[in-house]
Coordinates of C-alpha atoms in Angstrom, one line a residue:
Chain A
X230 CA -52.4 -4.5 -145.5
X231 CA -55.6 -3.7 -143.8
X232 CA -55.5 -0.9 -141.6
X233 CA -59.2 -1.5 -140.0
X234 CA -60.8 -5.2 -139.6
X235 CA -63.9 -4.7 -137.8
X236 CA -64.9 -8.6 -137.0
X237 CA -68.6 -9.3 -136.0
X238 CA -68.4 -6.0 -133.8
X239 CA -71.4 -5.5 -131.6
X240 CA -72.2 -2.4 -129.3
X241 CA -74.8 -2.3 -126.9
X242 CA -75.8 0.7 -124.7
X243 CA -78.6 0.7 -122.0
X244 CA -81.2 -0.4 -123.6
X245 CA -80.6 -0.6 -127.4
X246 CA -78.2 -2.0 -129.8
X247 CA -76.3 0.9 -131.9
X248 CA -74.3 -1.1 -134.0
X249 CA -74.9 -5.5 -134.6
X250 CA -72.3 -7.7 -135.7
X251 CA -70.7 -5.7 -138.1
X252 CA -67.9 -7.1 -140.4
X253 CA -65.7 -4.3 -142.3
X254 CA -62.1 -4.6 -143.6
X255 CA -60.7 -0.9 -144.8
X256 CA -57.5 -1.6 -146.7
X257 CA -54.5 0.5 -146.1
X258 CA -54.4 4.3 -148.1
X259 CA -57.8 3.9 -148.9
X260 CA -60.3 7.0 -148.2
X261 CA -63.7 5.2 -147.1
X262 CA -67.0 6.8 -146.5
X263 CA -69.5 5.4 -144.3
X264 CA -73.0 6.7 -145.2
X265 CA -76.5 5.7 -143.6
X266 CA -79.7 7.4 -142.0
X267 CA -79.4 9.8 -139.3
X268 CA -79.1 7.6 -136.3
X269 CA -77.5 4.4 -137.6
X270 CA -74.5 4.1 -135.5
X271 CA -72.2 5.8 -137.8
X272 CA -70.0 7.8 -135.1
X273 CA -70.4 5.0 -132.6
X274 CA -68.3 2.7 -135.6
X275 CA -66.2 5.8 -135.4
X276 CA -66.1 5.9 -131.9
X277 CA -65.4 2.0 -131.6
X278 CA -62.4 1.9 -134.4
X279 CA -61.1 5.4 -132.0
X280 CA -60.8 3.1 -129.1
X281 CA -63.0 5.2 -127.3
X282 CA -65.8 2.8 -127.1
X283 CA -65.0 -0.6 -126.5
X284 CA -66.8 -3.3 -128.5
X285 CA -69.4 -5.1 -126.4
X286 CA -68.9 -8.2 -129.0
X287 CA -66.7 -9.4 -131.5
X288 CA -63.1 -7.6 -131.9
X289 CA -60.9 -4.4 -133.8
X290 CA -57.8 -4.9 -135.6
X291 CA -56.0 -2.0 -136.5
X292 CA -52.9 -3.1 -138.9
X293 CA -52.8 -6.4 -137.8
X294 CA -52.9 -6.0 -134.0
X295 CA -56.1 -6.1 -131.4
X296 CA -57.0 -2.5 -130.4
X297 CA -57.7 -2.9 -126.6
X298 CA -57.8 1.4 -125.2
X299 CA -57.4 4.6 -127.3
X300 CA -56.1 3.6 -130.5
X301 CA -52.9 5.2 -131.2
X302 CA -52.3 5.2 -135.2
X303 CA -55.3 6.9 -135.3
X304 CA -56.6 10.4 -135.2
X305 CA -60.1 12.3 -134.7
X306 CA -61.7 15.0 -136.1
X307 CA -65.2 15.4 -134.6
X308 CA -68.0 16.7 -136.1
X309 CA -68.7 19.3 -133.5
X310 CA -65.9 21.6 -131.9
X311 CA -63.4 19.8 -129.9
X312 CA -60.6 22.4 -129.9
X313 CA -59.4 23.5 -126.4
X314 CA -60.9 27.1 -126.2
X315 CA -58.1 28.2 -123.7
X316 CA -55.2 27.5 -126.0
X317 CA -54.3 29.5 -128.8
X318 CA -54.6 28.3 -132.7
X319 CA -51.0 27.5 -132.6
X320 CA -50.9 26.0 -129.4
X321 CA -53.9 23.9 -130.2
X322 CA -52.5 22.7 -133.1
X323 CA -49.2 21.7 -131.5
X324 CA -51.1 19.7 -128.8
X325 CA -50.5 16.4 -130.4
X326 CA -46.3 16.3 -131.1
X327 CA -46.6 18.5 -126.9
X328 CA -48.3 15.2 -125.6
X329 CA -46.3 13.1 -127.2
X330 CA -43.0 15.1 -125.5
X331 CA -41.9 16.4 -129.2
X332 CA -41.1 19.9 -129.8
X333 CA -43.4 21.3 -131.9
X334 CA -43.2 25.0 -132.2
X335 CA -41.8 24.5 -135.9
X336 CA -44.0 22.2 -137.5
X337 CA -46.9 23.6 -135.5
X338 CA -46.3 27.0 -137.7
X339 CA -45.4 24.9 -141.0
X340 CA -49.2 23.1 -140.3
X341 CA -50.5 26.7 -139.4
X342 CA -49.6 28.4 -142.8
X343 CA -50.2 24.5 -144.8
X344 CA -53.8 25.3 -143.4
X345 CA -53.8 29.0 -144.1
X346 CA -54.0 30.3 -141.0
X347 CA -50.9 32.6 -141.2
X348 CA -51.3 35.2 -139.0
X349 CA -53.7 33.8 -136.6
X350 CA -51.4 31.9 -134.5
X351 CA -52.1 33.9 -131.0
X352 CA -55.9 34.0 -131.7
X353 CA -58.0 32.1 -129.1
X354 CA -60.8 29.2 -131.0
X355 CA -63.7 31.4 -130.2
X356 CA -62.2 34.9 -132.1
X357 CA -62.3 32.4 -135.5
X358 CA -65.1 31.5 -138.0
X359 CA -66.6 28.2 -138.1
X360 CA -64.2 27.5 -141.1
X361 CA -61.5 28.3 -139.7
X362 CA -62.1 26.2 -136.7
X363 CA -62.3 23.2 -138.7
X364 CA -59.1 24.2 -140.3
X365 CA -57.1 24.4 -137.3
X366 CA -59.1 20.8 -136.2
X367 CA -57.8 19.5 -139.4
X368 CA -53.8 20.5 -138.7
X369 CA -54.3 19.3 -135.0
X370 CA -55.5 15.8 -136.3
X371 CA -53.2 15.5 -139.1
X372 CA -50.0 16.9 -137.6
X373 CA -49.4 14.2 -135.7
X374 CA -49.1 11.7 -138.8
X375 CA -51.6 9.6 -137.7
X376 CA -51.6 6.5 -140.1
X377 CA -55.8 6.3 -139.9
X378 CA -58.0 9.1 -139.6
X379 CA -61.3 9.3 -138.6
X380 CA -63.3 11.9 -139.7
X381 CA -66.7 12.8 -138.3
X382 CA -69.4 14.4 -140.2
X383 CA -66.5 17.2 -140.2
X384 CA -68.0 19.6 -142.2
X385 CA -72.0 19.3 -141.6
X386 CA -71.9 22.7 -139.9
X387 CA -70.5 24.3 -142.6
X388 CA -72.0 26.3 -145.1
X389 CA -72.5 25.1 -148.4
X390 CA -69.3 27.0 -150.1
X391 CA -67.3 26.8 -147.0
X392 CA -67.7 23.4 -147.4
X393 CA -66.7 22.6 -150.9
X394 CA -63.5 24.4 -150.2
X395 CA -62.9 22.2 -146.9
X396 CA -63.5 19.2 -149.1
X397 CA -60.8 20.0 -151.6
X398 CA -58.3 20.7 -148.8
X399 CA -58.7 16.9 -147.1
X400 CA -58.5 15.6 -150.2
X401 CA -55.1 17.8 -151.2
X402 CA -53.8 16.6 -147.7
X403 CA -54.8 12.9 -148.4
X404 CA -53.5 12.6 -151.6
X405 CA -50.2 11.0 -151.6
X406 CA -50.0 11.0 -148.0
X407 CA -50.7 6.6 -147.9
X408 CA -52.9 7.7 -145.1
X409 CA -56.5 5.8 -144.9
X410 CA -59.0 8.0 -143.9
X411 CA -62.3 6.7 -142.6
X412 CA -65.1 9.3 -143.5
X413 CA -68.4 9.5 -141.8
X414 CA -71.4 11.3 -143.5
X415 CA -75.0 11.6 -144.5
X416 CA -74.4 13.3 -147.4
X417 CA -74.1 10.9 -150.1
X418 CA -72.5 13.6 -152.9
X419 CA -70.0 14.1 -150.4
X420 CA -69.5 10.2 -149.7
X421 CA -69.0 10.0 -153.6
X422 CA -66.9 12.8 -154.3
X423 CA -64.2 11.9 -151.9
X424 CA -64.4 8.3 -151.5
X425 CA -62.9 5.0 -153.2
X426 CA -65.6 3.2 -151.6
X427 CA -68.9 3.7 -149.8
X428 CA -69.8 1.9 -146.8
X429 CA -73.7 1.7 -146.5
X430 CA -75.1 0.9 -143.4
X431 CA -78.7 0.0 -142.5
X432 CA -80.8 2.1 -140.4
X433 CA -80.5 1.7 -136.5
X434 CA -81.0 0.6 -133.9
X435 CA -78.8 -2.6 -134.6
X436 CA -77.5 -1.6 -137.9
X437 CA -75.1 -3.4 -140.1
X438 CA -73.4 -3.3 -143.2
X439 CA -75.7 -3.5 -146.5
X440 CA -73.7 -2.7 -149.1
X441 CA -70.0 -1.8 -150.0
X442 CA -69.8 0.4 -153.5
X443 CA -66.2 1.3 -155.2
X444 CA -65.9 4.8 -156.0
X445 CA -64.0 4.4 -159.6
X446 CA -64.0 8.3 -160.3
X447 CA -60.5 9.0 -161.7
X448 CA -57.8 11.3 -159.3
X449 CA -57.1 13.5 -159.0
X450 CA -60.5 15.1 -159.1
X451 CA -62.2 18.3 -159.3
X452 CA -64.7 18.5 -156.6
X453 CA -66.8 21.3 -158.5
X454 CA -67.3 20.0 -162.1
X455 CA -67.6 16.4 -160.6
X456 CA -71.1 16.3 -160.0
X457 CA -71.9 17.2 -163.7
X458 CA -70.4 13.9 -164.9
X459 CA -72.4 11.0 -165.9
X460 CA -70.3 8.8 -164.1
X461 CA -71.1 10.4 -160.8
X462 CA -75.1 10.0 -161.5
X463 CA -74.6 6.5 -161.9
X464 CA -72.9 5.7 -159.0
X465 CA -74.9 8.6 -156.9
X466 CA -78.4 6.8 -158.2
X467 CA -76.8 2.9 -157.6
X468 CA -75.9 3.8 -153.8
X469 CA -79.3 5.8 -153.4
X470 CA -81.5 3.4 -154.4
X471 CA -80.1 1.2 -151.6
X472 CA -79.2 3.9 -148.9
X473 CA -83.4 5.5 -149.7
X474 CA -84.6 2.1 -148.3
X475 CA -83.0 2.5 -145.4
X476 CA -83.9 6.2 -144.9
X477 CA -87.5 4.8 -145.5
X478 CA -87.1 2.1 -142.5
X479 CA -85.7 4.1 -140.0
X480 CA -88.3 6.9 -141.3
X481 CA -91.2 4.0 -140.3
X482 CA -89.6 3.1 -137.1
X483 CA -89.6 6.7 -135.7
X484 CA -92.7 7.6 -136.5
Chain B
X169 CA -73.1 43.5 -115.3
X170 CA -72.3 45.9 -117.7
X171 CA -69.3 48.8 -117.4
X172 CA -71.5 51.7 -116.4
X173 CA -71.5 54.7 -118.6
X174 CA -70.5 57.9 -117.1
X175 CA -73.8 59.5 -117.0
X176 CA -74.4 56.1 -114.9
X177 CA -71.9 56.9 -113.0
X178 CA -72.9 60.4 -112.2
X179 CA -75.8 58.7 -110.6
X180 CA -74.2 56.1 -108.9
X181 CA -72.3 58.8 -107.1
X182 CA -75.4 61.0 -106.3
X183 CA -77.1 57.9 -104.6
X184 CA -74.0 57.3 -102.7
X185 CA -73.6 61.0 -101.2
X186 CA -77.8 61.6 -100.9
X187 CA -77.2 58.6 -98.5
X188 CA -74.2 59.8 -96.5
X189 CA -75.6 63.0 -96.7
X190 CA -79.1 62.4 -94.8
X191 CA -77.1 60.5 -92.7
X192 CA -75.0 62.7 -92.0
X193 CA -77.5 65.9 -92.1
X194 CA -80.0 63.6 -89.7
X195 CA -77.1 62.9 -87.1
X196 CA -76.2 66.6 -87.3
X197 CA -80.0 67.9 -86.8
X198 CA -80.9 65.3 -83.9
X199 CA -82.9 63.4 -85.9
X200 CA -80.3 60.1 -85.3
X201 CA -79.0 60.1 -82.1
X202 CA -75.2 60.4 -82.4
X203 CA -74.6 57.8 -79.8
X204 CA -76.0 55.0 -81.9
X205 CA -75.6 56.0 -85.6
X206 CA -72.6 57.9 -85.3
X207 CA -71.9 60.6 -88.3
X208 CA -70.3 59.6 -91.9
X209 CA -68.1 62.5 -91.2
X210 CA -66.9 61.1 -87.5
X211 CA -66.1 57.7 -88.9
X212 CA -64.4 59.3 -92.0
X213 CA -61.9 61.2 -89.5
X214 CA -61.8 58.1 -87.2
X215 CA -60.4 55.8 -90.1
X216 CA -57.8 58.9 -91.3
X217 CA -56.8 59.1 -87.4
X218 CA -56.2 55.7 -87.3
X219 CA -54.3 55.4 -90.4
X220 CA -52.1 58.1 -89.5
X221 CA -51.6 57.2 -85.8
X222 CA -50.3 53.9 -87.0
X223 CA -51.0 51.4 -84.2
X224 CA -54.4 50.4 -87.1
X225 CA -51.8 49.0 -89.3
X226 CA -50.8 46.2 -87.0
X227 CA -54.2 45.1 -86.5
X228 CA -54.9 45.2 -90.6
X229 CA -51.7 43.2 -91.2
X230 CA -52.9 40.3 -88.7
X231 CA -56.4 40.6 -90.3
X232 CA -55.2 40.4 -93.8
X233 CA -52.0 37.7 -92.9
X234 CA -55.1 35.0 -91.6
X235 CA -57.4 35.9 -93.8
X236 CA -55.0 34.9 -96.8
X237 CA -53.8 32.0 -94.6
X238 CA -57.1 30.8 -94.5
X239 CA -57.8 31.7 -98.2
X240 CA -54.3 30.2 -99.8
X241 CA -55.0 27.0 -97.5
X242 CA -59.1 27.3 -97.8
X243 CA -58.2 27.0 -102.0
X244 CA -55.1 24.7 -102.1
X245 CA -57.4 22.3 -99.8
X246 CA -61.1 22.6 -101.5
X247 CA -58.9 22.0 -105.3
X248 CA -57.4 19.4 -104.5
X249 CA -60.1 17.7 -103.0
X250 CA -62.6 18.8 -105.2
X251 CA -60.3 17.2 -108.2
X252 CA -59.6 13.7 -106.2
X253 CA -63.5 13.0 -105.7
X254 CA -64.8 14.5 -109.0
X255 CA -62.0 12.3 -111.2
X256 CA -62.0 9.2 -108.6
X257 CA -66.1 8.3 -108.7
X258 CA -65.8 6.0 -105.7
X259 CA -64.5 8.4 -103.3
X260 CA -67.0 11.2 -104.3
X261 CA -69.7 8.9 -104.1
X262 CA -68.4 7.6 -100.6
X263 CA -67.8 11.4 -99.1
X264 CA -71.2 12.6 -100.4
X265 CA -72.9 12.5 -97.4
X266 CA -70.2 13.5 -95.4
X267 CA -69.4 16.4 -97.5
X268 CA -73.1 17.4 -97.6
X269 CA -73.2 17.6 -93.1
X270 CA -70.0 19.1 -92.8
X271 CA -70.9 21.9 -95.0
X272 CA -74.6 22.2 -93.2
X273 CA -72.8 22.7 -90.2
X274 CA -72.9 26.4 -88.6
X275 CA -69.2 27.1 -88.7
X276 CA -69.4 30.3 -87.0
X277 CA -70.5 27.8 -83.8
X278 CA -66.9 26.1 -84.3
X279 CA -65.2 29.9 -83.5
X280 CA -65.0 28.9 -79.5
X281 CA -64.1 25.5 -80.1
X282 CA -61.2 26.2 -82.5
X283 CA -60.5 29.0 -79.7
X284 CA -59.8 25.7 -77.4
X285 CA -57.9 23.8 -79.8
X286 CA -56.0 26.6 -81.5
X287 CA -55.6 28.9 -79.2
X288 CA -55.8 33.0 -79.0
X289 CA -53.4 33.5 -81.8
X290 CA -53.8 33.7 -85.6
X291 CA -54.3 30.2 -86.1
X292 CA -57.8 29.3 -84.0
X293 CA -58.7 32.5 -87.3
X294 CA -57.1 30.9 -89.6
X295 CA -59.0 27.4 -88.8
X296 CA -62.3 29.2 -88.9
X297 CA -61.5 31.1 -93.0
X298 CA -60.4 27.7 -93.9
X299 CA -63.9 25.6 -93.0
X300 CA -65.9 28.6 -94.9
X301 CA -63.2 28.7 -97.8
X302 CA -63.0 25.4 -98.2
X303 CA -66.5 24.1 -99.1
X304 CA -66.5 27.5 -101.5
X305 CA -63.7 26.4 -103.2
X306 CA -64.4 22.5 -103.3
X307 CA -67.9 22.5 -104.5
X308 CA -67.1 24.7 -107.6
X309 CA -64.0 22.7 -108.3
X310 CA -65.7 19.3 -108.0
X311 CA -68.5 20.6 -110.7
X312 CA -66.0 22.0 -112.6
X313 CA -64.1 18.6 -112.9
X314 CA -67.5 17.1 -113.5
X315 CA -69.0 19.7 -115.9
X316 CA -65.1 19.1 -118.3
X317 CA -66.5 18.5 -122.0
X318 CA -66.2 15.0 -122.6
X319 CA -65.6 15.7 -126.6
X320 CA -62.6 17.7 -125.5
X321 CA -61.7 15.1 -123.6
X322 CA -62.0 12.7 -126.0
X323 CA -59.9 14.9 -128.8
X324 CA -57.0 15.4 -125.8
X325 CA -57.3 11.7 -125.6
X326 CA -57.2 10.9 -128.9
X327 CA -54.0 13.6 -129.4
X328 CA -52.3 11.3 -127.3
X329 CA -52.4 13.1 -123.6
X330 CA -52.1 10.9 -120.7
X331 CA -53.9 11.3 -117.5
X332 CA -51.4 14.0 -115.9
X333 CA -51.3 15.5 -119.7
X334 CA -55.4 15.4 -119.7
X335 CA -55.3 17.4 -115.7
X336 CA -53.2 20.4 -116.7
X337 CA -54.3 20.9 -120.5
X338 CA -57.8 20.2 -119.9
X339 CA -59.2 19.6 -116.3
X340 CA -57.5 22.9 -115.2
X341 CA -58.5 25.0 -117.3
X342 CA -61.9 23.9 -117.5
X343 CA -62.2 24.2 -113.7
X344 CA -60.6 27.6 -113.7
X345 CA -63.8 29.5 -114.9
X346 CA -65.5 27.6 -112.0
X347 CA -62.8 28.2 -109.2
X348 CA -62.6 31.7 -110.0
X349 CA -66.2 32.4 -109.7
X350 CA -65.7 31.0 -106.1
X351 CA -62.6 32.6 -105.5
X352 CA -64.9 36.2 -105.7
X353 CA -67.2 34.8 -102.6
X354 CA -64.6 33.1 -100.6
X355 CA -61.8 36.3 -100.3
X356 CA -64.7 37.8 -98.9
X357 CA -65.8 35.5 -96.7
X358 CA -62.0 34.5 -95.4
X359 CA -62.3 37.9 -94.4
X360 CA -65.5 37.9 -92.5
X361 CA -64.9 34.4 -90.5
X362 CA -61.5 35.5 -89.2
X363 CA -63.0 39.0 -87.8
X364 CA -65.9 37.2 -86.5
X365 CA -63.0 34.8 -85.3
X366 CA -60.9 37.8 -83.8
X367 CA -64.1 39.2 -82.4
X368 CA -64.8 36.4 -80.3
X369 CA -61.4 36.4 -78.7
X370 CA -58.1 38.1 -79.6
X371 CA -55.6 40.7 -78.7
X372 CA -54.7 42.0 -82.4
X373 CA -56.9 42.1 -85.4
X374 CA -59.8 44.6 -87.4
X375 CA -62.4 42.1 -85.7
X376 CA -60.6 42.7 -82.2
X377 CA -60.9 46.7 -82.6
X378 CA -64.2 46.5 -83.2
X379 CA -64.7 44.4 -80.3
X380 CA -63.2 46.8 -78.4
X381 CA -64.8 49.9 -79.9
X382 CA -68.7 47.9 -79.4
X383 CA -66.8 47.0 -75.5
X384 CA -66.9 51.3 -75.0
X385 CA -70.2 51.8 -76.9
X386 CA -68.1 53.6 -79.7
X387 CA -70.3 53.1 -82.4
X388 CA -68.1 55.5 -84.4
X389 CA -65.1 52.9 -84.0
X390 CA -67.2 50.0 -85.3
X391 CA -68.5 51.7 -88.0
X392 CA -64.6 52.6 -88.9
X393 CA -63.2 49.0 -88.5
X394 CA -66.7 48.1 -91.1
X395 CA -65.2 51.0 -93.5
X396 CA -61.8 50.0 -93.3
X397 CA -62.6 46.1 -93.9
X398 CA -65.0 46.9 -96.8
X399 CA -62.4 48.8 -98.7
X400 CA -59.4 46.2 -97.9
X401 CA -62.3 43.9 -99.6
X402 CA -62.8 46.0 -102.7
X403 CA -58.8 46.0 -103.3
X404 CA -58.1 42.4 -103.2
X405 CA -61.8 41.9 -105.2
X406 CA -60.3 44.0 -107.9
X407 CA -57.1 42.4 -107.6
X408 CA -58.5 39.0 -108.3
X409 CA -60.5 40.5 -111.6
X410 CA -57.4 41.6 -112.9
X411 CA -55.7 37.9 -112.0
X412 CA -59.2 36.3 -113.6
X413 CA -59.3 38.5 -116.9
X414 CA -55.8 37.6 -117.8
X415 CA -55.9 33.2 -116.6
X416 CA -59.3 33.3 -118.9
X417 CA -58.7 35.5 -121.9
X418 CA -59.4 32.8 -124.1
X419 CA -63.1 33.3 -123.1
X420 CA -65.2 35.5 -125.7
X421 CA -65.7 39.0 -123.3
X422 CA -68.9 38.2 -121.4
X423 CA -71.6 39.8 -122.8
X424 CA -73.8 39.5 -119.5
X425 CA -73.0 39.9 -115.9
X426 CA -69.9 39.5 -114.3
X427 CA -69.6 37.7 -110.7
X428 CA -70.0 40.4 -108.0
X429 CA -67.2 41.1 -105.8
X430 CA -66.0 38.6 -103.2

């Protein structure tokens, strides 16, 4: 089953092309990074597979059927703060089953202490560190059961530790969940270390696909003594070699 | 701004009473003439003797029943309004102009004329808060709409919310910090345009008593009605803090200055 099938998909904003006939399949329970330079279209691919953008060519398919408006299997985290400052952590987390007329109040407080939260239920977004935002982001995305989510650049705020941690709590989420996660980053270590595959796309405007590189790194792993192995180096210098021309091109083209 | 310390305080009250008191010690000496300035002390026992002799009572209650009138409606109107043209683009672009005259207008000028239409009673008042209100209240709304986060948007999208679902989780309370900033100006201005509306022709009303009090040259009775209005203001101002700090406690306590009372 193929949970994304992104066919010749063009997007065009005033003036500039973003993203040029790309052509992606993501199989189903697959966790896929897309990597590229800073300014390649990455969260407008995002943003198109969302449904928030609509494709000025070519056409989404999200398990099998056109996606035409916001594209309900799937949920969002974004990479800056989209929680809703004037709810509370549990009521922000319990947005999703509330829209959807389900009542939540349970599972919204199962999802609160599954993210480690206990205890911080009544507290308002802005009383909570930066990790802990992205925690309760992370329970509001996934406690809907979404069966794709998008993930942008979630954790490039984050500090370096902060971050590691973060990591290890998607992929304890993702694993065994049959969800396929679509991962958006710069940071090719992080691309590795949580993928099965690496999307590498070409520097912008008008970027596309350049290469596609399976992750074979056994599972479950361990995100700190991973990047010791000599596996990883390989794979790391493979997809470098290819994504440091890119960075190089879109370097010459802004200067 | 700030809460004031209590040495701050201290001072606050000194400026206060060094004020009244050359006021008052410059009415006493002949300094001010009486007639004109009247004596902090006179209008001090000219508010208590109208408080206790009752009849002042009946004119606050029709001064505070159109000024909320023209408030609740003023509000009700300018959100609604302000929502419709900041979420529906063609309308807001197609009232622009309109929107932009009307509120260059010099309401105060439309006092007589609602006088015509209206008549002598509380509503030709209550027509006159609602003008000034409104614009208040519709303005901050419609850039509050506008001003709405679009990657909050986007996440209550993506969480599933439809378009009534998007209005009162996000819209709403994204306005709110707005409409509550106007709220502060416009009690205080529902309560100027109805005296100014009483002044110009009523038989009940703050604004009528000072009417007649300015009719006799009793600057002492004007100066009272002032007093009386400007503490009626300071109540309901502090009221609506109290209503604002709980609808927005989700916003980290503001470090800088706070909206000055309506």
């Amino acid at each position: 089953m193929t949970a994304l099938a992104l066919r010749g998909v063009t997007r065009r904003f005033a003036g500039y092309t973003a993203v040029e006939g790309i052509t992606l399949d993501i199989p189903a329970g697959r966790f896929v990074s897309i990597v590229g330079p800073s300014g390649c279209g990455k969260s407008t691919l995002l943003n198109l597979a969302a449904g928030l953008l609509a494709p000025s060519e070519g056409s989404i398919d999200v398990f099998g059927e056109r996606l035409a408006g916001i594209n309900r299997r799937a949920s969002y985290m974004f990479q800056q703060d989209a929680l809703l400052p004037w709810k509370t952590v549990l009521d922000n987390i319990a947005l999703g089953l509330r829209f959807r007329g389900r009542d939540s109040g349970h599972e919204a407080r199962e999802w609160l202490t599954r993210v480690g939260l206990d205890g911080f239920g009544s507290s308002y977004p802005y009383q909570l560190s930066g990790g802990m935002r992205k925690r309760v982001a992370m329970a509001q995305s996934w406690i809907v059961d979404p069966d794709l989510v998008l993930m942008d650049e979630p954790f490039a705020a984050l500090d370096v530790h902060t971050r590691l941690r973060m990591e290890g709590e998607i992929l304890d989420l993702w694993t065994g969940s049959n969800k396929t996660v679509v991962f958006v980053t710069h940071d090719l270590e992080e691309a590795i270390s949580l993928s099965d595959e690496v999307v590498l796309l070409s520097a912008g405007p008008g970027s596309r696909t350049v290469g596609r590189y399976p992750v074979d790194l056994p599972r479950p792993r361990n995100l700190i003594d991973l990047k010791t192995e000599p596996r990883f180096h390989q794979l790391y210098n493979a997809i470098w070699s290819g994504l440091r021309e890119e960075v190089l091109k879109s370097h010459a083209r802004t200067r | 701004m700030p809460a004031p310390g209590r040495r701050m305080i201290l001072w606050q009250i000194a400026l206060g009473a060094a004020f009244l008191g050359a006021w008052q010690w410059g009415a006493s000496a002949g300094a001010l003439d009486k007639f004109f300035f009247s004596r902090p002390s006179d209008v001090l026992g000219r508010v208590f003797q109208w408080l206790i002799a009752g009849s002042i009572w009946t004119h606050l209650g029709v001064t505070l029943a159109e000024a909320f009138l023209s408030f609740a409606i003023g509000v009700l109107l300018g959100v609604v309004c302000g929502f419709v043209l900041a979420r529906v683009p063609f309308l807001g672009a197609l009232f622009d102009p309109y929107i932009r005259i009307a509120n260059a207008l010099p309401r105060v000028a439309l006092a007589p004329i609602f006088l015509l239409w209206f008549g002598l009673g509380i509503w030709s008042k209550v027509a006159l808060g609602v003008t000034v209100v409104f614009f208040i209240v519709f303005f901050n709304t419609f850039q509050g709409v506008r001003e709405v986060d679009p990657l909050i948007l986007n996440n209550a999208r993506m969480l599933g919310a439809s378009e009534r679902q998007l209005i009162r989780h996000v819209l709403i309370p994204s306005a709110l910090t707005w409409i509550f900033s106007s709220l502060h100006i416009s009690i205080g201005f529902a309560i100027i345009a109805v005296v100014v509306g009483e002044y110009l022709g009523s038989s009940k009303g703050i604004g009528y008593t000072i009417a007649q009090a300015e009719g006799v040259f009793d600057t002492t009775g004007v100066f009272a009605g002032m007093t009386l209005l400007a503490a009626v203001v300071l109540i309901v101002g502090a009221a609506v803090n109290r209503l604002e700090r709980w609808l927005l406690r989700w916003k980290p306590p503001p470090s800088s200055a706070e909206p000055p009372l309506g």
